[in-house]
mmCIF file of C-alpha atoms and ligand atoms in Angstrom:
data_model
loop_
_atom_site.group_PDB
_atom_site.id
_atom_site.type_symbol
_atom_site.label_atom_id
_atom_site.label_comp_id
_atom_site.label_asym_id
_atom_site.label_seq_id
_atom_site.Cartn_x
_atom_site.Cartn_y
_atom_site.Cartn_z
ATOM 1 C CA MET N 1265 -0.002 -0.027 0.009
ATOM 2 C CA PRO N 1266 1.361 3.492 -0.882
ATOM 3 C CA ARG N 1267 1.714 6.318 1.591
ATOM 4 C CA THR N 1268 -1.492 7.318 3.445
ATOM 5 C CA GLU N 1269 -2.685 10.667 2.138
ATOM 6 C CA ILE N 1270 -3.843 13.144 4.806
ATOM 7 C CA LEU N 1271 -6.369 15.779 3.750
ATOM 8 C CA LEU N 1272 -7.245 18.529 6.186
ATOM 9 C CA ILE N 1273 -10.888 19.713 6.033
ATOM 10 C CA ARG N 1274 -12.114 22.781 7.837
ATOM 11 C CA ASP N 1275 -15.652 22.640 6.501
ATOM 12 C CA VAL N 1276 -17.424 20.810 3.699
ATOM 13 C CA GLU N 1277 -17.620 23.926 1.492
ATOM 14 C CA THR N 1278 -13.919 24.612 1.275
ATOM 15 C CA GLY N 1279 -13.193 20.895 1.673
ATOM 16 C CA ARG N 1280 -15.157 19.917 -1.424
ATOM 17 C CA SER N 1281 -12.181 18.773 -3.523
ATOM 18 C CA ALA N 1282 -10.805 16.703 -0.629
ATOM 19 C CA ILE N 1283 -14.239 15.027 -0.142
ATOM 20 C CA ASP N 1284 -14.477 14.336 -3.896
ATOM 21 C CA ALA N 1285 -10.963 12.773 -3.852
ATOM 22 C CA ALA N 1286 -11.965 10.603 -0.890
ATOM 23 C CA ALA N 1287 -15.210 9.547 -2.595
ATOM 24 C CA ALA N 1288 -13.140 8.521 -5.675
ATOM 25 C CA VAL N 1289 -11.013 6.295 -3.403
ATOM 26 C CA ILE N 1290 -14.158 4.701 -1.895
ATOM 27 C CA ARG N 1291 -15.651 4.104 -5.353
ATOM 28 C CA ARG N 1292 -12.545 2.312 -6.619
ATOM 29 C CA GLY N 1293 -12.563 -0.014 -3.567
ATOM 30 C CA GLY N 1294 -10.041 1.813 -1.379
ATOM 31 C CA LEU N 1295 -10.009 2.733 2.327
ATOM 32 C CA VAL N 1296 -10.672 6.213 3.722
ATOM 33 C CA ALA N 1297 -10.694 7.125 7.416
ATOM 34 C CA PHE N 1298 -13.128 9.926 8.234
ATOM 35 C CA PRO N 1299 -14.555 11.671 11.307
ATOM 36 C CA THR N 1300 -17.999 10.943 12.671
ATOM 37 C CA GLU N 1301 -19.582 12.467 15.787
ATOM 38 C CA THR N 1302 -18.476 9.463 17.866
ATOM 39 C CA VAL N 1303 -15.033 8.275 16.708
ATOM 40 C CA TYR N 1304 -13.119 8.154 13.384
ATOM 41 C CA GLY N 1305 -14.346 5.374 11.072
ATOM 42 C CA LEU N 1306 -12.360 3.369 8.514
ATOM 43 C CA GLY N 1307 -14.635 3.403 5.448
ATOM 44 C CA ALA N 1308 -15.032 1.270 2.364
ATOM 45 C CA ASN N 1309 -17.863 0.630 -0.132
ATOM 46 C CA ALA N 1310 -20.248 -1.592 1.826
ATOM 47 C CA LEU N 1311 -21.551 -3.281 -1.332
ATOM 48 C CA ASP N 1312 -18.048 -4.290 -2.516
ATOM 49 C CA ALA N 1313 -16.912 -7.448 -0.731
ATOM 50 C CA GLY N 1314 -13.281 -6.948 -1.828
ATOM 51 C CA ALA N 1315 -13.183 -3.428 -0.396
ATOM 52 C CA ALA N 1316 -14.720 -4.655 2.890
ATOM 53 C CA VAL N 1317 -12.091 -7.376 3.155
ATOM 54 C CA ARG N 1318 -9.439 -4.695 2.990
ATOM 55 C CA ILE N 1319 -10.880 -3.104 6.153
ATOM 56 C CA PHE N 1320 -10.329 -6.366 8.029
ATOM 57 C CA GLU N 1321 -6.795 -6.648 6.653
ATOM 58 C CA ALA N 1322 -5.799 -3.069 7.497
ATOM 59 C CA LYS N 1323 -7.163 -3.314 11.068
ATOM 60 C CA GLN N 1324 -6.047 -6.935 11.537
ATOM 61 C CA ARG N 1325 -9.651 -7.390 12.638
ATOM 62 C CA ALA N 1326 -11.156 -10.857 13.220
ATOM 63 C CA LEU N 1327 -13.487 -11.834 10.374
ATOM 64 C CA ASN N 1328 -16.273 -12.817 12.854
ATOM 65 C CA ASP N 1329 -16.639 -9.149 13.953
ATOM 66 C CA PRO N 1330 -19.323 -7.480 11.776
ATOM 67 C CA LEU N 1331 -19.093 -3.883 10.453
ATOM 68 C CA ILE N 1332 -21.525 -0.980 10.821
ATOM 69 C CA VAL N 1333 -22.868 0.386 7.529
ATOM 70 C CA HIS N 1334 -23.177 4.167 7.328
ATOM 71 C CA ILE N 1335 -25.877 5.790 5.238
ATOM 72 C CA ASN N 1336 -27.308 9.286 4.768
ATOM 73 C CA ASP N 1337 -30.961 8.624 4.935
ATOM 74 C CA ALA N 1338 -33.144 6.002 6.714
ATOM 75 C CA THR N 1339 -34.897 5.118 3.453
ATOM 76 C CA HIS N 1340 -31.583 4.122 1.832
ATOM 77 C CA ALA N 1341 -31.309 1.286 4.341
ATOM 78 C CA THR N 1342 -34.858 0.040 3.723
ATOM 79 C CA GLN N 1343 -34.188 0.060 -0.009
ATOM 80 C CA SER N 1344 -30.765 -1.562 -0.265
ATOM 81 C CA LEU N 1345 -29.635 -3.014 3.078
ATOM 82 C CA ILE N 1346 -32.469 -4.118 5.346
ATOM 83 C CA ASP N 1347 -34.774 -7.041 4.344
ATOM 84 C CA TRP N 1348 -37.833 -4.833 4.772
ATOM 85 C CA PRO N 1349 -40.456 -7.411 3.610
ATOM 86 C CA ALA N 1350 -39.138 -9.829 6.232
ATOM 87 C CA LEU N 1351 -39.732 -7.393 9.141
ATOM 88 C CA THR N 1352 -42.728 -7.681 11.428
ATOM 89 C CA GLN N 1353 -45.100 -4.669 11.681
ATOM 90 C CA ARG N 1354 -43.599 -3.947 15.134
ATOM 91 C CA GLN N 1355 -40.034 -3.936 13.788
ATOM 92 C CA ARG N 1356 -40.959 -1.512 11.029
ATOM 93 C CA GLU N 1357 -42.651 0.752 13.598
ATOM 94 C CA LEU N 1358 -39.591 0.667 15.882
ATOM 95 C CA TYR N 1359 -37.252 1.375 12.999
ATOM 96 C CA GLU N 1360 -39.333 4.330 11.883
ATOM 97 C CA ILE N 1361 -39.682 5.793 15.408
ATOM 98 C CA LEU N 1362 -35.999 5.429 16.177
ATOM 99 C CA ALA N 1363 -34.716 6.660 12.801
ATOM 100 C CA ARG N 1364 -36.960 9.727 12.957
ATOM 101 C CA ARG N 1365 -35.954 10.507 16.520
ATOM 102 C CA PHE N 1366 -32.243 9.694 16.632
ATOM 103 C CA TRP N 1367 -30.837 9.937 13.091
ATOM 104 C CA PRO N 1368 -28.524 11.474 12.244
ATOM 105 C CA GLY N 1369 -26.867 10.431 15.512
ATOM 106 C CA PRO N 1370 -24.995 7.821 17.563
ATOM 107 C CA LEU N 1371 -27.497 4.984 17.317
ATOM 108 C CA THR N 1372 -26.820 1.815 15.327
ATOM 109 C CA LEU N 1373 -29.739 -0.458 14.511
ATOM 110 C CA VAL N 1374 -29.387 -4.204 13.802
ATOM 111 C CA LEU N 1375 -31.965 -5.795 11.514
ATOM 112 C CA PRO N 1376 -32.282 -8.674 9.031
ATOM 113 C CA LYS N 1377 -30.144 -7.987 5.941
ATOM 114 C CA GLN N 1378 -30.761 -8.121 2.221
ATOM 115 C CA ALA N 1379 -28.744 -10.560 0.152
ATOM 116 C CA SER N 1380 -26.963 -7.627 -1.609
ATOM 117 C CA VAL N 1381 -24.935 -6.923 1.568
ATOM 118 C CA PRO N 1382 -21.742 -9.010 1.234
ATOM 119 C CA ALA N 1383 -21.342 -11.731 3.851
ATOM 120 C CA VAL N 1384 -17.970 -10.348 4.923
ATOM 121 C CA VAL N 1385 -19.601 -7.032 5.996
ATOM 122 C CA SER N 1386 -21.929 -8.786 8.413
ATOM 123 C CA ALA N 1387 -19.428 -11.483 9.355
ATOM 124 C CA GLY N 1388 -21.643 -14.138 7.879
ATOM 125 C CA LEU N 1389 -24.690 -13.201 9.995
ATOM 126 C CA ASP N 1390 -28.101 -12.706 8.444
ATOM 127 C CA SER N 1391 -28.376 -9.235 9.977
ATOM 128 C CA VAL N 1392 -26.862 -5.872 9.216
ATOM 129 C CA ALA N 1393 -26.009 -2.927 11.461
ATOM 130 C CA VAL N 1394 -26.852 0.545 10.085
ATOM 131 C CA ARG N 1395 -26.575 4.134 11.200
ATOM 132 C CA VAL N 1396 -26.738 7.670 9.905
ATOM 133 C CA PRO N 1397 -23.771 9.610 11.345
ATOM 134 C CA ASP N 1398 -24.197 13.185 12.552
ATOM 135 C CA HIS N 1399 -21.054 14.742 11.101
ATOM 136 C CA PRO N 1400 -20.985 16.992 8.047
ATOM 137 C CA ILE N 1401 -17.805 15.411 6.633
ATOM 138 C CA ALA N 1402 -19.137 11.860 7.063
ATOM 139 C CA ARG N 1403 -22.413 12.817 5.403
ATOM 140 C CA ALA N 1404 -20.700 14.670 2.542
ATOM 141 C CA LEU N 1405 -18.433 11.652 1.955
ATOM 142 C CA ILE N 1406 -21.377 9.208 1.858
ATOM 143 C CA ALA N 1407 -23.275 11.549 -0.517
ATOM 144 C CA ALA N 1408 -20.280 12.029 -2.868
ATOM 145 C CA SER N 1409 -19.469 8.298 -2.880
ATOM 146 C CA ALA N 1410 -23.167 7.462 -3.600
ATOM 147 C CA VAL N 1411 -22.742 4.103 -1.870
ATOM 148 C CA PRO N 1412 -23.317 2.951 1.731
ATOM 149 C CA ILE N 1413 -20.036 3.020 3.627
ATOM 150 C CA ALA N 1414 -19.024 0.159 5.923
ATOM 151 C CA ALA N 1415 -16.857 1.598 8.718
ATOM 152 C CA PRO N 1416 -15.579 0.195 11.956
ATOM 153 C CA SER N 1417 -13.556 2.446 14.244
ATOM 154 C CA ALA N 1418 -10.252 3.363 12.531
ATOM 155 C CA ASN N 1419 -7.839 1.677 14.976
ATOM 156 C CA LEU N 1420 -5.906 -1.570 15.014
ATOM 157 C CA PHE N 1421 -8.095 -4.397 16.245
ATOM 158 C CA GLY N 1422 -8.485 -4.409 20.031
ATOM 159 C CA HIS N 1423 -6.788 -1.035 20.453
ATOM 160 C CA VAL N 1424 -8.283 2.238 21.719
ATOM 161 C CA SER N 1425 -10.705 3.868 19.221
ATOM 162 C CA PRO N 1426 -9.425 7.038 17.487
ATOM 163 C CA THR N 1427 -10.927 10.459 18.259
ATOM 164 C CA SER N 1428 -8.503 12.432 16.062
ATOM 165 C CA ALA N 1429 -6.761 11.985 12.710
ATOM 166 C CA GLN N 1430 -3.453 11.685 14.638
ATOM 167 C CA HIS N 1431 -4.838 8.659 16.509
ATOM 168 C CA VAL N 1432 -5.794 7.054 13.184
ATOM 169 C CA LEU N 1433 -2.331 7.615 11.749
ATOM 170 C CA ALA N 1434 -0.623 6.283 14.902
ATOM 171 C CA ASP N 1435 -2.399 2.945 14.195
ATOM 172 C CA LEU N 1436 -2.944 2.775 10.453
ATOM 173 C CA ALA N 1437 -0.419 5.030 8.609
ATOM 174 C CA GLY N 1438 0.755 3.149 5.506
ATOM 175 C CA ARG N 1439 -2.075 0.658 5.811
ATOM 176 C CA ILE N 1440 -4.927 2.745 4.368
ATOM 177 C CA ASP N 1441 -5.247 5.125 1.407
ATOM 178 C CA MET N 1442 -6.472 8.331 2.970
ATOM 179 C CA VAL N 1443 -7.440 10.127 6.169
ATOM 180 C CA LEU N 1444 -9.861 13.078 6.191
ATOM 181 C CA ASP N 1445 -8.764 15.213 9.145
ATOM 182 C CA GLY N 1446 -11.797 17.062 10.541
ATOM 183 C CA GLY N 1447 -10.421 17.670 13.992
ATOM 184 C CA PRO N 1448 -11.330 15.911 17.250
ATOM 185 C CA THR N 1449 -14.699 14.122 17.471
ATOM 186 C CA ARG N 1450 -17.524 15.512 19.569
ATOM 187 C CA ILE N 1451 -18.880 12.531 21.506
ATOM 188 C CA GLY N 1452 -15.749 10.401 21.868
ATOM 189 C CA VAL N 1453 -17.282 6.941 22.494
ATOM 190 C CA GLU N 1454 -18.824 4.668 19.874
ATOM 191 C CA SER N 1455 -22.535 4.561 18.987
ATOM 192 C CA THR N 1456 -25.149 2.651 20.907
ATOM 193 C CA VAL N 1457 -25.798 -0.665 19.151
ATOM 194 C CA LEU N 1458 -29.434 -1.717 19.428
ATOM 195 C CA SER N 1459 -30.739 -5.011 18.076
ATOM 196 C CA LEU N 1460 -34.295 -4.779 16.766
ATOM 197 C CA ARG N 1461 -34.324 -8.497 16.124
ATOM 198 C CA HIS N 1462 -35.696 -8.983 19.658
ATOM 199 C CA ASP N 1463 -38.734 -7.574 21.402
ATOM 200 C CA PRO N 1464 -38.011 -5.648 23.523
ATOM 201 C CA PRO N 1465 -34.938 -4.469 21.617
ATOM 202 C CA VAL N 1466 -31.578 -5.344 23.178
ATOM 203 C CA VAL N 1467 -28.776 -2.846 23.761
ATOM 204 C CA LEU N 1468 -25.692 -4.733 22.572
ATOM 205 C CA ARG N 1469 -23.322 -1.806 23.288
ATOM 206 C CA PRO N 1470 -24.101 1.298 25.395
ATOM 207 C CA GLY N 1471 -23.199 4.578 23.699
ATOM 208 C CA GLY N 1472 -24.177 8.147 22.892
ATOM 209 C CA VAL N 1473 -27.940 7.398 22.778
ATOM 210 C CA THR N 1474 -28.732 6.233 26.337
ATOM 211 C CA ARG N 1475 -31.436 3.820 27.464
ATOM 212 C CA ASP N 1476 -33.243 6.787 29.074
ATOM 213 C CA MET N 1477 -33.321 8.588 25.761
ATOM 214 C CA LEU N 1478 -34.707 5.495 24.096
ATOM 215 C CA ALA N 1479 -37.326 5.095 26.848
ATOM 216 C CA GLN N 1480 -38.346 8.720 26.428
ATOM 217 C CA ALA N 1481 -38.962 7.994 22.738
ATOM 218 C CA GLY N 1482 -41.318 5.211 23.905
ATOM 219 C CA VAL N 1483 -38.938 2.363 23.257
ATOM 220 C CA ALA N 1484 -38.316 0.183 26.303
ATOM 221 C CA THR N 1485 -35.063 -1.797 25.960
ATOM 222 C CA THR N 1486 -33.207 -4.575 27.691
ATOM 223 C CA THR N 1487 -29.534 -5.556 27.892
ATOM 224 C CA LEU N 1488 -27.620 -8.753 27.463
ATOM 225 C CA THR N 1489 -27.005 -8.809 31.230
ATOM 226 C CA GLU N 1490 -30.667 -8.341 32.048
ATOM 227 C CA ARG N 1491 -31.611 -11.057 29.621
ATOM 228 C CA GLN N 1492 -28.936 -13.273 31.226
ATOM 229 C CA ALA N 1493 -28.187 -14.274 27.681
ATOM 230 C CA ASP N 1494 -26.064 -17.401 27.657
ATOM 231 C CA ASN N 1495 -25.755 -16.959 23.905
ATOM 232 C CA ALA N 1496 -24.306 -13.445 24.297
ATOM 233 C CA ALA N 1497 -21.442 -14.181 21.884
ATOM 234 C CA GLN N 1498 -23.994 -15.061 19.186
ATOM 235 C CA LEU N 1499 -26.211 -12.008 19.807
ATOM 236 C CA ALA N 1500 -23.332 -9.559 20.092
ATOM 237 C CA PRO N 1501 -20.413 -10.736 18.018
ATOM 238 C CA GLY N 1502 -17.361 -8.575 18.307
ATOM 239 C CA MET N 1503 -18.114 -7.536 21.896
ATOM 240 C CA LEU N 1504 -14.875 -9.050 23.156
ATOM 241 C CA SER N 1505 -14.361 -8.373 26.781
ATOM 242 C CA SER N 1506 -10.795 -7.305 26.006
ATOM 243 C CA HIS N 1507 -11.246 -4.360 23.710
ATOM 244 C CA TYR N 1508 -10.538 -0.637 23.534
ATOM 245 C CA ALA N 1509 -7.301 -1.502 25.357
ATOM 246 C CA PRO N 1510 -4.218 0.652 25.863
ATOM 247 C CA ARG N 1511 -0.785 -1.009 25.974
ATOM 248 C CA ALA N 1512 -0.455 -0.218 29.676
ATOM 249 C CA ALA N 1513 -2.496 -2.180 32.216
ATOM 250 C CA LEU N 1514 -5.615 -0.228 33.204
ATOM 251 C CA GLU N 1515 -6.828 -0.411 36.835
ATOM 252 C CA ILE N 1516 -10.203 0.963 37.944
ATOM 253 C CA VAL N 1517 -10.239 1.899 41.666
ATOM 254 C CA ALA N 1518 -13.117 2.817 43.930
ATOM 255 C CA ASP N 1519 -12.468 6.533 44.532
ATOM 256 C CA THR N 1520 -9.878 9.288 44.765
ATOM 257 C CA ALA N 1521 -8.423 8.108 48.094
ATOM 258 C CA ALA N 1522 -7.890 4.615 46.635
ATOM 259 C CA LEU N 1523 -6.373 6.147 43.519
ATOM 260 C CA ILE N 1524 -3.779 8.076 45.505
ATOM 261 C CA ALA N 1525 -2.981 5.084 47.703
ATOM 262 C CA ARG N 1526 -2.572 2.755 44.762
ATOM 263 C CA GLN N 1527 -0.369 5.273 42.935
ATOM 264 C CA VAL N 1528 1.931 5.349 45.928
ATOM 265 C CA THR N 1529 2.069 1.556 46.302
ATOM 266 C CA LEU N 1530 2.731 0.891 42.626
ATOM 267 C CA THR N 1531 5.329 3.620 42.400
ATOM 268 C CA GLN N 1532 7.122 2.140 45.419
ATOM 269 C CA GLU N 1533 7.103 -1.204 43.651
ATOM 270 C CA GLY N 1534 8.931 0.462 40.786
ATOM 271 C CA ALA N 1535 6.074 0.803 38.283
ATOM 272 C CA ARG N 1536 5.604 3.915 36.200
ATOM 273 C CA VAL N 1537 2.044 5.008 36.926
ATOM 274 C CA GLY N 1538 -0.223 7.400 34.958
ATOM 275 C CA VAL N 1539 -3.508 8.709 36.287
ATOM 276 C CA LEU N 1540 -6.710 9.640 34.467
ATOM 277 C CA LEU N 1541 -8.504 12.290 36.521
ATOM 278 C CA SER N 1542 -12.076 13.432 36.495
ATOM 279 C CA GLY N 1543 -14.317 15.743 38.477
ATOM 280 C CA ALA N 1544 -12.841 17.466 41.532
ATOM 281 C CA GLU N 1545 -9.899 14.995 41.664
ATOM 282 C CA ALA N 1546 -7.745 17.189 39.483
ATOM 283 C CA GLU N 1547 -7.031 19.416 42.452
ATOM 284 C CA SER N 1548 -6.344 16.799 45.140
ATOM 285 C CA CYS N 1549 -4.198 14.831 42.718
ATOM 286 C CA SER N 1550 -2.273 17.724 41.174
ATOM 287 C CA ARG N 1551 1.023 16.191 42.338
ATOM 288 C CA LEU N 1552 0.543 12.829 40.563
ATOM 289 C CA HIS N 1553 2.427 12.624 37.245
ATOM 290 C CA PRO N 1554 2.009 11.806 34.435
ATOM 291 C CA GLN N 1555 -1.669 12.709 34.542
ATOM 292 C CA PHE N 1556 -4.422 13.465 32.079
ATOM 293 C CA VAL N 1557 -7.483 15.431 33.110
ATOM 294 C CA LEU N 1558 -10.613 14.118 31.453
ATOM 295 C CA GLY N 1559 -13.067 16.755 32.646
ATOM 296 C CA VAL N 1560 -16.001 17.014 34.960
ATOM 297 C CA THR N 1561 -19.190 16.063 33.107
ATOM 298 C CA HIS N 1562 -19.881 12.698 31.514
ATOM 299 C CA ALA N 1563 -19.852 14.385 28.137
ATOM 300 C CA GLN N 1564 -16.338 15.778 28.769
ATOM 301 C CA ILE N 1565 -15.067 12.484 30.134
ATOM 302 C CA ALA N 1566 -16.409 10.532 27.161
ATOM 303 C CA ARG N 1567 -14.962 13.040 24.699
ATOM 304 C CA ASN N 1568 -11.474 12.906 26.276
ATOM 305 C CA LEU N 1569 -11.297 9.261 27.426
ATOM 306 C CA TYR N 1570 -9.525 7.677 24.414
ATOM 307 C CA ALA N 1571 -7.160 10.615 24.023
ATOM 308 C CA GLY N 1572 -6.240 10.209 27.671
ATOM 309 C CA LEU N 1573 -5.593 6.488 27.350
ATOM 310 C CA ARG N 1574 -3.418 7.121 24.275
ATOM 311 C CA ALA N 1575 -1.540 10.045 25.876
ATOM 312 C CA LEU N 1576 -0.590 7.936 28.900
ATOM 313 C CA ASP N 1577 0.440 5.070 26.671
ATOM 314 C CA ASP N 1578 2.657 7.543 24.781
ATOM 315 C CA ALA N 1579 4.176 8.543 28.100
ATOM 316 C CA ALA N 1580 5.214 4.858 28.388
ATOM 317 C CA VAL N 1581 3.585 4.165 31.717
ATOM 318 C CA ASP N 1582 3.187 0.581 32.904
ATOM 319 C CA VAL N 1583 -0.135 1.130 34.688
ATOM 320 C CA ILE N 1584 -2.971 3.586 34.190
ATOM 321 C CA LEU N 1585 -5.222 4.316 37.189
ATOM 322 C CA ILE N 1586 -8.707 5.796 37.130
ATOM 323 C CA ALA N 1587 -11.369 6.148 39.834
ATOM 324 C CA ARG N 1588 -14.681 4.512 38.963
ATOM 325 C CA ILE N 1589 -17.057 6.817 37.056
ATOM 326 C CA ASP N 1590 -20.553 6.778 38.576
ATOM 327 C CA GLY N 1591 -23.942 7.659 37.183
ATOM 328 C CA ASP N 1592 -26.090 6.427 34.338
ATOM 329 C CA GLY N 1593 -26.706 7.905 30.884
ATOM 330 C CA LEU N 1594 -23.312 8.296 29.186
ATOM 331 C CA GLY N 1595 -21.823 6.902 32.395
ATOM 332 C CA ASP N 1596 -22.923 3.432 31.220
ATOM 333 C CA ALA N 1597 -20.928 3.773 27.984
ATOM 334 C CA ILE N 1598 -17.856 5.140 29.824
ATOM 335 C CA ARG N 1599 -17.898 2.286 32.378
ATOM 336 C CA ASP N 1600 -18.431 -0.266 29.597
ATOM 337 C CA ARG N 1601 -15.342 0.911 27.689
ATOM 338 C CA LEU N 1602 -13.219 1.211 30.856
ATOM 339 C CA GLU N 1603 -14.161 -2.289 32.022
ATOM 340 C CA ARG N 1604 -13.298 -3.761 28.598
ATOM 341 C CA ALA N 1605 -10.019 -1.860 28.482
ATOM 342 C CA ALA N 1606 -9.154 -3.038 32.024
ATOM 343 C CA HIS N 1607 -10.060 -6.645 31.253
ATOM 344 C CA LYS N 1608 -6.872 -7.281 29.266
ATOM 345 C CA ARG N 1609 -4.544 -7.789 32.220
ATOM 346 C CA ALA N 1610 -7.088 -8.133 34.939
HETATM 347 O O1 TXA K 1975 -19.753 4.991 16.624
HETATM 348 C C1 TXA K 1975 -19.544 3.989 15.964
HETATM 349 O O2 TXA K 1975 -20.361 3.058 15.944
HETATM 350 C C2 TXA K 1975 -18.260 3.867 15.152
HETATM 351 C C3 TXA K 1975 -18.302 4.905 14.042
HETATM 352 C C4 TXA K 1975 -17.193 4.791 13.070
HETATM 353 O O3 TXA K 1975 -19.540 4.858 13.387
HETATM 354 N N1 TXA K 1975 -18.093 2.539 14.621
HETATM 355 C C5 TXA K 1975 -17.791 1.451 15.388
HETATM 356 O O4 TXA K 1975 -17.627 0.283 14.694
HETATM 357 O O5 TXA K 1975 -17.691 1.523 16.573
HETATM 358 P P1 TXA K 1975 -16.922 -1.015 15.350
HETATM 359 O O6 TXA K 1975 -16.598 -1.854 14.237
HETATM 360 O O7 TXA K 1975 -15.805 -0.614 16.180
HETATM 361 O O8 TXA K 1975 -18.071 -1.706 16.118
HETATM 362 C C6 TXA K 1975 -19.028 -2.490 15.395
HETATM 363 C C7 TXA K 1975 -19.740 -3.393 16.344
HETATM 364 C C8 TXA K 1975 -19.320 -4.817 16.179
HETATM 365 O O9 TXA K 1975 -18.150 -5.109 16.915
HETATM 366 C C9 TXA K 1975 -20.508 -5.583 16.684
HETATM 367 O O10 TXA K 1975 -20.444 -5.753 18.066
HETATM 368 C C10 TXA K 1975 -21.674 -4.641 16.340
HETATM 369 O O11 TXA K 1975 -21.128 -3.387 16.056
HETATM 370 N N2 TXA K 1975 -22.382 -5.152 15.194
HETATM 371 C C11 TXA K 1975 -22.182 -4.865 13.871
HETATM 372 N N3 TXA K 1975 -23.002 -5.579 13.064
HETATM 373 C C12 TXA K 1975 -23.704 -6.375 13.884
HETATM 374 C C13 TXA K 1975 -24.716 -7.360 13.696
HETATM 375 N N4 TXA K 1975 -25.142 -7.701 12.477
HETATM 376 N N5 TXA K 1975 -25.241 -7.979 14.766
HETATM 377 C C14 TXA K 1975 -24.840 -7.677 16.016
HETATM 378 N N6 TXA K 1975 -23.855 -6.718 16.283
HETATM 379 C C15 TXA K 1975 -23.334 -6.095 15.243
HETATM 380 MG MG1 MG K 1976 -14.060 -0.657 17.277
#
C-alpha cells in the first residue's frame, strides 16, 4: 500500500475537492478514514466485498466481527440493506420511530439484511447494522461516494478507538489510502448498538444514545446482562471483553483516596504510573504525574477518554489508574469501555 494521504478539512464547503478525492477512493474499492460525531471510522464501499475485506486486513480485525454500515438517509437502508419485507409490523414501527428521533446520531440499529450486503460485511450473519452519522464530513463523503459506507472504528483491532486523525495515523499510517482530518470528534465513544431482532430491543453496546433517551422515545429496551443471555457471543459478535485497550494495564479503583494510595504503592514497587483524573480529583491529585485530566461532566469524560488512554500510553507508563465513574446515561458507555479496557490484564 502506498503512503497514506492526509487531507485537512475545515468545512465541507472549502473541503469539497478533498471530499471528492476521498469519494473517488471509496468508489474504486479503497480505504478512507473519516470523522463521525463518535469516533473516526475506517470506510469502504459496503456493497463491494473486496473493499470490505481490505478493512479487516488493514485493522487486523477478526473476520467474525461485523461492520456498521453508514448511510445518509433512513430510506436508503430500507431500499438496499435491510430485508424490509421480512420485518414484522412492530419492527418496522420501531425502525421508523428510532430513525426519525435519533438519526442522524450515535444509534446503530441491527436488523435482518438483504442478500446484496456481502457476507464479509456482516461477518456471515443474516443481519446488518446501520446508522446515519451526525457529522458534516461523514455525510458529505457518503453523498459524494453514492454508496453505503461500511466503517468500523479506525484503529488496530483491540486497540483504543481514534478520536482524532493523529490517533488514526498512529495505528494505520501506510495501511490505508487516505485520512480526512476534521479535527477531534464531539462525543468520543462509539454509537449505541441496538438490536431490533428482539422484542423488547436489546442494547448490545451502550453509547451516545442512552437507554433513558430510548425510553423517552417510547422504546423500552433490555440488555444482554438483564436477559442473562447465555448466547451473548452469538447475539453480540465482536463484543470481546478485552477491547478498547491501551498497551499499559488499566486499573479501575473505587475513589480518589484509593487512587492516591494505589499510585503510591505501585510507584514504590517500581512501576511507572499514569493517572486519568475526572471531576474534583484534578485538584487533590495535582502532584501525581504523568496525569491526564478528562473533565467534569460525563460528556467531557467521554470526549477525552480515548485521548487520555493514548496520551498515557505515549508517556510509556506501565499502569494507568482511574477512579470509577458513577452515574447512568453516558456513564454506562464510559464504564463499559473502561471495563473492557481493564479486562486485558485483569
Ligand atoms: O460509533 C460507531 O459506531 C463507530 C463509528 C465509526 O460509526 N463505529 C464502530 O464500529 O464503533 P466497530 O466496528 O468498532 O463496532 C461495530 C460493532 C461490532 O463489533 C458488533 O459488536 C456490532 O457493532 N455489530 C455490527 N454488526 C452487527 C450485527 N449484524 N449484529 C450484532 N452486532 C453487530
Ligand atoms: Mg471498534
